[in-house]
CSV table of N, CA and C in Angstrom, one decimal:
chain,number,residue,atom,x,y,z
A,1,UNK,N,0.8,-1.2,0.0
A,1,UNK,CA,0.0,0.0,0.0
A,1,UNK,C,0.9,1.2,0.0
A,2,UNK,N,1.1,2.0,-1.4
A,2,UNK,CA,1.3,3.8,-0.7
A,2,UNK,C,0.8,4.4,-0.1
A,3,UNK,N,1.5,4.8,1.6
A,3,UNK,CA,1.0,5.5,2.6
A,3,UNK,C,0.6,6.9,1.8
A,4,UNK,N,1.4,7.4,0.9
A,4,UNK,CA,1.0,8.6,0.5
A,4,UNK,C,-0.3,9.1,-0.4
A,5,UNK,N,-1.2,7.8,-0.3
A,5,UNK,CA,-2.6,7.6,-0.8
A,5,UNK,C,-4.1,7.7,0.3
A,6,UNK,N,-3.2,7.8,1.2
A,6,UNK,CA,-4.3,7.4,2.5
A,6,UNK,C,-4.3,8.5,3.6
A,7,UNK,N,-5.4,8.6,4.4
A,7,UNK,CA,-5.1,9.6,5.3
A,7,UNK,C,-5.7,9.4,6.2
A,8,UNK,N,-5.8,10.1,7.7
A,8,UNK,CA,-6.7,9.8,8.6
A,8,UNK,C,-7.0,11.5,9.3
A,9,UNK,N,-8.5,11.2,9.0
A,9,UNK,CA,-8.4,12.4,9.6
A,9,UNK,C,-8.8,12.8,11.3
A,10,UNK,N,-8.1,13.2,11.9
A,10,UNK,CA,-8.1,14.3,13.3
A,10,UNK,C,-9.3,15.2,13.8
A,11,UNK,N,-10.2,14.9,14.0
A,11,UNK,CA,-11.0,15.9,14.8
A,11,UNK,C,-10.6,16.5,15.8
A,12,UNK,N,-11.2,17.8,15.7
A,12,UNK,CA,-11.2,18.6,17.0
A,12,UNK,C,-11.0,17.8,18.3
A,13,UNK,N,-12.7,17.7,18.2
A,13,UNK,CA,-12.7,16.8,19.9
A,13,UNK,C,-11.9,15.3,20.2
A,14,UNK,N,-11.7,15.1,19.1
A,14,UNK,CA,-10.8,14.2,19.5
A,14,UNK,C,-9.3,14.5,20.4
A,15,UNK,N,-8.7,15.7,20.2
A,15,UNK,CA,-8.0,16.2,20.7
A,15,UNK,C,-8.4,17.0,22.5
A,16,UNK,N,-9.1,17.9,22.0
A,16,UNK,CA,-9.7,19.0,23.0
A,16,UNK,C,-10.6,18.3,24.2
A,17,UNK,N,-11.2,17.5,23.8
A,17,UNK,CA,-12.4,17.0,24.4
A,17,UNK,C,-12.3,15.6,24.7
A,18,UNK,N,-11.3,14.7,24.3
A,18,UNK,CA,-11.2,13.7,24.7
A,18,UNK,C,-10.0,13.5,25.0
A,19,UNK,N,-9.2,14.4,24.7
A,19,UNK,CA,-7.8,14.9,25.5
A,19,UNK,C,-6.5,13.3,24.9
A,20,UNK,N,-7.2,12.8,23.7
A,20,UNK,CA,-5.7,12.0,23.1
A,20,UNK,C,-4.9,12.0,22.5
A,21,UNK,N,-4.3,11.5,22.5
A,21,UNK,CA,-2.9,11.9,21.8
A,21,UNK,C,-1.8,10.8,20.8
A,22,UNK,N,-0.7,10.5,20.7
A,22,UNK,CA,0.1,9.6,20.2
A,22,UNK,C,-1.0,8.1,19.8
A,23,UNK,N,-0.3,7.6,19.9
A,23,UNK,CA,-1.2,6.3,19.2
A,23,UNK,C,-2.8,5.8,19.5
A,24,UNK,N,-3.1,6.5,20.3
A,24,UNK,CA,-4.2,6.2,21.1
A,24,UNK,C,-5.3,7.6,20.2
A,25,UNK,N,-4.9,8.4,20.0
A,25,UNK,CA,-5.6,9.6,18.9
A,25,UNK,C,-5.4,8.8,17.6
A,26,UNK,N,-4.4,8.2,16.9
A,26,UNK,CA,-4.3,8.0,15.5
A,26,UNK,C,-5.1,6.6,15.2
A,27,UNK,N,-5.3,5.4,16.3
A,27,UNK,CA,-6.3,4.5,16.2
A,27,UNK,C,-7.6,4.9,16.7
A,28,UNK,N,-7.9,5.5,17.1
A,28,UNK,CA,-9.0,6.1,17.5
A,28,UNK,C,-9.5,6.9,16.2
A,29,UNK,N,-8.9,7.3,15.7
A,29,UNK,CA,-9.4,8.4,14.5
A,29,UNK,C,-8.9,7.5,13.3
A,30,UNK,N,-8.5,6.4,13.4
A,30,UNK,CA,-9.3,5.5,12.4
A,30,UNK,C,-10.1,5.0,12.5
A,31,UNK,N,-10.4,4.4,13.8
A,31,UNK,CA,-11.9,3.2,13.7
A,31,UNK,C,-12.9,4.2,13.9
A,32,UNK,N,-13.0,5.9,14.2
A,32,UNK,CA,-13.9,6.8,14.1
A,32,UNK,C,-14.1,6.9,12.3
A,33,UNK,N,-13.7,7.1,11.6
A,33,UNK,CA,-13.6,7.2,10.3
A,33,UNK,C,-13.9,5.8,9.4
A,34,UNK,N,-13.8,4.7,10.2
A,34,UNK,CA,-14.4,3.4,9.6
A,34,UNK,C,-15.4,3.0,9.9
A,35,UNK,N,-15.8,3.8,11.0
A,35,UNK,CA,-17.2,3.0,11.7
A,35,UNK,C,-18.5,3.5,10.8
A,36,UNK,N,-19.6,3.2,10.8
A,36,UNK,CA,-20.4,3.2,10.2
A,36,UNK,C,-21.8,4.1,10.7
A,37,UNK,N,-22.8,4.4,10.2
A,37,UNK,CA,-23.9,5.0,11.0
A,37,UNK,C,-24.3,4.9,12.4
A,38,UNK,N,-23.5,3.7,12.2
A,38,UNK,CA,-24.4,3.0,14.1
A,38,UNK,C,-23.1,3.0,14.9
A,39,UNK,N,-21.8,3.6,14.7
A,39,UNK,CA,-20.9,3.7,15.4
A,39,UNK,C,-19.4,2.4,15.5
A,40,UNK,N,-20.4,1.2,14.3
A,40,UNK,CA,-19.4,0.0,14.4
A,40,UNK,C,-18.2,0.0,13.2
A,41,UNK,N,-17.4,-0.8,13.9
A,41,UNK,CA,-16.0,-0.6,12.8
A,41,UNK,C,-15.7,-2.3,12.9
A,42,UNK,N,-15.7,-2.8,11.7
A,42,UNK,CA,-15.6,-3.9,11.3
A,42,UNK,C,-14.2,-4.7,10.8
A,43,UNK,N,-13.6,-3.5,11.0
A,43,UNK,CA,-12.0,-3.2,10.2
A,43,UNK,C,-10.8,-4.5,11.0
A,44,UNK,N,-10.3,-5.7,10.7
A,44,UNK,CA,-9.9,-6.2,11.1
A,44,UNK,C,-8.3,-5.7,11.9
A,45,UNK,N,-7.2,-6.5,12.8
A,45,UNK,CA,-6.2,-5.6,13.4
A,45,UNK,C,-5.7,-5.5,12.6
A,46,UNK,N,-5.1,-6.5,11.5
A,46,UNK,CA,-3.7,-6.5,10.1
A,46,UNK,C,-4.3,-4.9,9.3
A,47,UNK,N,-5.9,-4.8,9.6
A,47,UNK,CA,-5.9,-3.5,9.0
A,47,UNK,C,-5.2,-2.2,9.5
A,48,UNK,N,-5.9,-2.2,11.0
A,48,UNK,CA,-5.3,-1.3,11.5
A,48,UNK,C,-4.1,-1.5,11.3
A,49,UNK,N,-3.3,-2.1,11.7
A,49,UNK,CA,-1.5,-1.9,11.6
A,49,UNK,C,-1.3,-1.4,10.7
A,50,UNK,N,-1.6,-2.3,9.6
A,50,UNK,CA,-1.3,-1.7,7.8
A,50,UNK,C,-1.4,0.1,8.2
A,51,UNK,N,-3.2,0.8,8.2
A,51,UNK,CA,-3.1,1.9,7.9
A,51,UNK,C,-2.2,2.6,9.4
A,52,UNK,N,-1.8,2.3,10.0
A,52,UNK,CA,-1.5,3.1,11.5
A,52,UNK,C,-0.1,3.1,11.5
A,53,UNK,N,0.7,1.7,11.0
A,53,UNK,CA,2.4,1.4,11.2
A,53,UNK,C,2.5,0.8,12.4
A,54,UNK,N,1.3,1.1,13.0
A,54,UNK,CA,1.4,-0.1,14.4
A,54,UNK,C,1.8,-1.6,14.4
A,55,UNK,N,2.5,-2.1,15.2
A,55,UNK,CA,2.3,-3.6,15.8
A,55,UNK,C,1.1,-3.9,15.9
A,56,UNK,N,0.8,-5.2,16.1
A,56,UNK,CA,-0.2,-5.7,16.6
A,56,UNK,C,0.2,-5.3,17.5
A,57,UNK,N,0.4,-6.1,18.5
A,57,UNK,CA,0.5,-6.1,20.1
A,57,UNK,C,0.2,-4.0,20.3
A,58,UNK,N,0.7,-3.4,19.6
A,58,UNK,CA,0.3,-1.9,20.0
A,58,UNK,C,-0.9,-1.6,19.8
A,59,UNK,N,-1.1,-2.3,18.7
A,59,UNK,CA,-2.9,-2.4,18.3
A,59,UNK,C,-4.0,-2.2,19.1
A,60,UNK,N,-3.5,-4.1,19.9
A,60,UNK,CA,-4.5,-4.9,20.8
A,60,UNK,C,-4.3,-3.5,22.4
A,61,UNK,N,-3.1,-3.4,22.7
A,61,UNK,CA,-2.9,-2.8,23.6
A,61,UNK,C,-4.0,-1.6,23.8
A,62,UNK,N,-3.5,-0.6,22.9
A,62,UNK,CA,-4.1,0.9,22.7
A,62,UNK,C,-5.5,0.3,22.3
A,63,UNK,N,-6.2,-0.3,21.6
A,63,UNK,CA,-7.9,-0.4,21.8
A,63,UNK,C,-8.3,-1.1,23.3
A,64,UNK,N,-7.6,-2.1,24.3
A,64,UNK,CA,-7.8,-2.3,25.1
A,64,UNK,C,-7.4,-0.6,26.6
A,65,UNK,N,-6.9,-0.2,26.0
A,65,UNK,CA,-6.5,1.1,26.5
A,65,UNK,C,-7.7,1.8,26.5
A,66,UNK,N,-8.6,2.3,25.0
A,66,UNK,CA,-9.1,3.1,24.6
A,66,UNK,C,-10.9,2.0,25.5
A,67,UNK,N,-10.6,1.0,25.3
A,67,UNK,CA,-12.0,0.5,25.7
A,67,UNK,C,-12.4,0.8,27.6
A,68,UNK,N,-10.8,0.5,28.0
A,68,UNK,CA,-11.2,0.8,29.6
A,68,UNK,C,-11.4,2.1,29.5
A,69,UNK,N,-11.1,3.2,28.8
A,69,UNK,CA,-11.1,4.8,29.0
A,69,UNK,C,-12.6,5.3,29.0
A,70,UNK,N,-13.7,4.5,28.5
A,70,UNK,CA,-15.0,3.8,27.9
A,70,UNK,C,-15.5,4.4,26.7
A,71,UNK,N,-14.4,4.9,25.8
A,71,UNK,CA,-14.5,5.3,24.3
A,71,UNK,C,-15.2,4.4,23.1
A,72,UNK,N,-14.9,3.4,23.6
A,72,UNK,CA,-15.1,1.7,22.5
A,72,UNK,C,-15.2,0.9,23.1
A,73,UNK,N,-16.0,-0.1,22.4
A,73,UNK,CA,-16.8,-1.7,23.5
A,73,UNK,C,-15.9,-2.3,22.1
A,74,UNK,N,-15.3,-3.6,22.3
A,74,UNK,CA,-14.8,-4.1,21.9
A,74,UNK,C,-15.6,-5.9,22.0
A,75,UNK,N,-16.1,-6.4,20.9
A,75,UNK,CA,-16.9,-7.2,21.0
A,75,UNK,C,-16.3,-8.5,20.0
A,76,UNK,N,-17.0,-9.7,20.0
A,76,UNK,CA,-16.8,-10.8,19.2
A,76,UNK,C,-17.8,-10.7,17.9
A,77,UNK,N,-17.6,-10.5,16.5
A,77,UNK,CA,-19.0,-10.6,15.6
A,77,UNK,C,-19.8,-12.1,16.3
A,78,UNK,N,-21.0,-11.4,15.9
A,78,UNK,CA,-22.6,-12.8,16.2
A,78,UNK,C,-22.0,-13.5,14.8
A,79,UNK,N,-21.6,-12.7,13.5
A,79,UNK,CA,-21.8,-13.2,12.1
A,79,UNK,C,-20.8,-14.7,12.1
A,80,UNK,N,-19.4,-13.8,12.5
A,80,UNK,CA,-18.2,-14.7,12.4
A,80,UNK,C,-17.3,-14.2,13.1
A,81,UNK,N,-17.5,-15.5,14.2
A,81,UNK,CA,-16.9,-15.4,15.3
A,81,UNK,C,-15.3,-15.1,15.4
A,82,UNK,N,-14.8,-15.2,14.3
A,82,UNK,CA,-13.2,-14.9,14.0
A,82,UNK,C,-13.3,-13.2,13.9
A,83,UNK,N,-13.6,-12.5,13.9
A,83,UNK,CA,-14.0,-11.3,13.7
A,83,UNK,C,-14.2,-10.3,14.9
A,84,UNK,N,-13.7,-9.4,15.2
A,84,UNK,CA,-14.0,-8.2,16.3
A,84,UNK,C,-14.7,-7.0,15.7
A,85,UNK,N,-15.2,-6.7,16.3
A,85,UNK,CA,-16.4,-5.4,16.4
A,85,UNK,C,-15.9,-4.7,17.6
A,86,UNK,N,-15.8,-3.3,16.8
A,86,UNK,CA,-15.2,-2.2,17.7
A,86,UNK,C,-16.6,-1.3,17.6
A,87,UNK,N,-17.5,-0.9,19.0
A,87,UNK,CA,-17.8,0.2,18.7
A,87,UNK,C,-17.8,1.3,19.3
A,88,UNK,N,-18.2,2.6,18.7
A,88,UNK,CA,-18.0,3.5,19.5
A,88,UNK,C,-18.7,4.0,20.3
A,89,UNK,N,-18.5,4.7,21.6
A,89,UNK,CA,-19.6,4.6,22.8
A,89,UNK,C,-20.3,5.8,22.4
A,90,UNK,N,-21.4,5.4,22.2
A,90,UNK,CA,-22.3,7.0,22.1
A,90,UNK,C,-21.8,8.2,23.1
A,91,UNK,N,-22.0,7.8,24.4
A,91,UNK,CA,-21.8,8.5,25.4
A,91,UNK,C,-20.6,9.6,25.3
A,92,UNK,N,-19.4,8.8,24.5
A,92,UNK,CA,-18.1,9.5,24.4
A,92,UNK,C,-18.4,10.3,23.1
A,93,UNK,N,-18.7,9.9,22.2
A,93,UNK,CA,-18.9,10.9,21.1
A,93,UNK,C,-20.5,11.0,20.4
A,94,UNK,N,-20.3,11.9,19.9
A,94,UNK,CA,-21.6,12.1,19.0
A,94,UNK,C,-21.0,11.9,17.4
A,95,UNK,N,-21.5,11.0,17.0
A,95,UNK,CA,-21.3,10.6,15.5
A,95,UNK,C,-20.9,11.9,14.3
A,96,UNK,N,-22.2,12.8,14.8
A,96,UNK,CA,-22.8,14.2,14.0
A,96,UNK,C,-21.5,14.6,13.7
A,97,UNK,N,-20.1,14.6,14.6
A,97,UNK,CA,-18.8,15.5,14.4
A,97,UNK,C,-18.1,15.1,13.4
A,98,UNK,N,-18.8,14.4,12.7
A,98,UNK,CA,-18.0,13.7,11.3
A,98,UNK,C,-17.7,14.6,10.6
A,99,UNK,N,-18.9,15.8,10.4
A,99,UNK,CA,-19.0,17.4,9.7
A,99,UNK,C,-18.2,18.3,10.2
A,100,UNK,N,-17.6,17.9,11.7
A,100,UNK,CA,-16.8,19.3,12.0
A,100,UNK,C,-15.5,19.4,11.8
A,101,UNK,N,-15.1,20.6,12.0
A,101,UNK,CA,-13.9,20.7,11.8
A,101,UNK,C,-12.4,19.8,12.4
A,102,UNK,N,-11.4,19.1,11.5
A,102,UNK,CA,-10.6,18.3,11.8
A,102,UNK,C,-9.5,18.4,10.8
A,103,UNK,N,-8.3,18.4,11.4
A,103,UNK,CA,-7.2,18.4,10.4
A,103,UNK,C,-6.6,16.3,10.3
A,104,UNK,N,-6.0,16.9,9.2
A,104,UNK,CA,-5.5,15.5,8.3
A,104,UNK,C,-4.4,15.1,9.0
A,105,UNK,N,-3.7,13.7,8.6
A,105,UNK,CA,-2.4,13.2,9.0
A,105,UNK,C,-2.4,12.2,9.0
């Protein structure tokens, strides 16, 4: 993959309002950006790594990080059980900020 085809974008509140930072902002503001109307991200880990440069093990870590913080529920698919479901906690975010302002990176 050319990293210089892909991007992730940064929201505001992701910063200001949920106060993250280093790896824990840049997987966060992918699985925000893959999740879907209802907040779920279907995105397997080899993805994340691929788009992040992460390890796994930093992967697993920082979403288990981000799930105790109670940002994301981190679940098993009903479909296929090989499969994780990441979603995102309503309570932490409001979906709607998809529209607001956020820089790239």
């Amino acid at each position: 993959m050319d990293p210089r085809r892909y991007y992730i974008k940064v929201f505001d509140f992701m910063v200001k309002d949920l106060k993250l930072k280093g790896y824990e902002l840049v997987i966060y503001a992918l699985v925000f950006s893959l999740a879907d109307s209802d907040g779920m991200c279907y995105a397997k880990y080899s993805y994340i790594c691929e788009r992040t440069g992460c390890g796994v093990n930093t992967v697993v870590r920082v979403l288990k990080k981000l799930e105790k913080s109670g940002l994301i529920d981190i679940s098993e698919s009903t479909v296929d059980k090989r499969r994780t479901v990441i979603t995102l906690k309503s309570s932490a975010v409001d979906t709607s900020n998809r529209n607001n302002h956020g820089f790239w990176i």
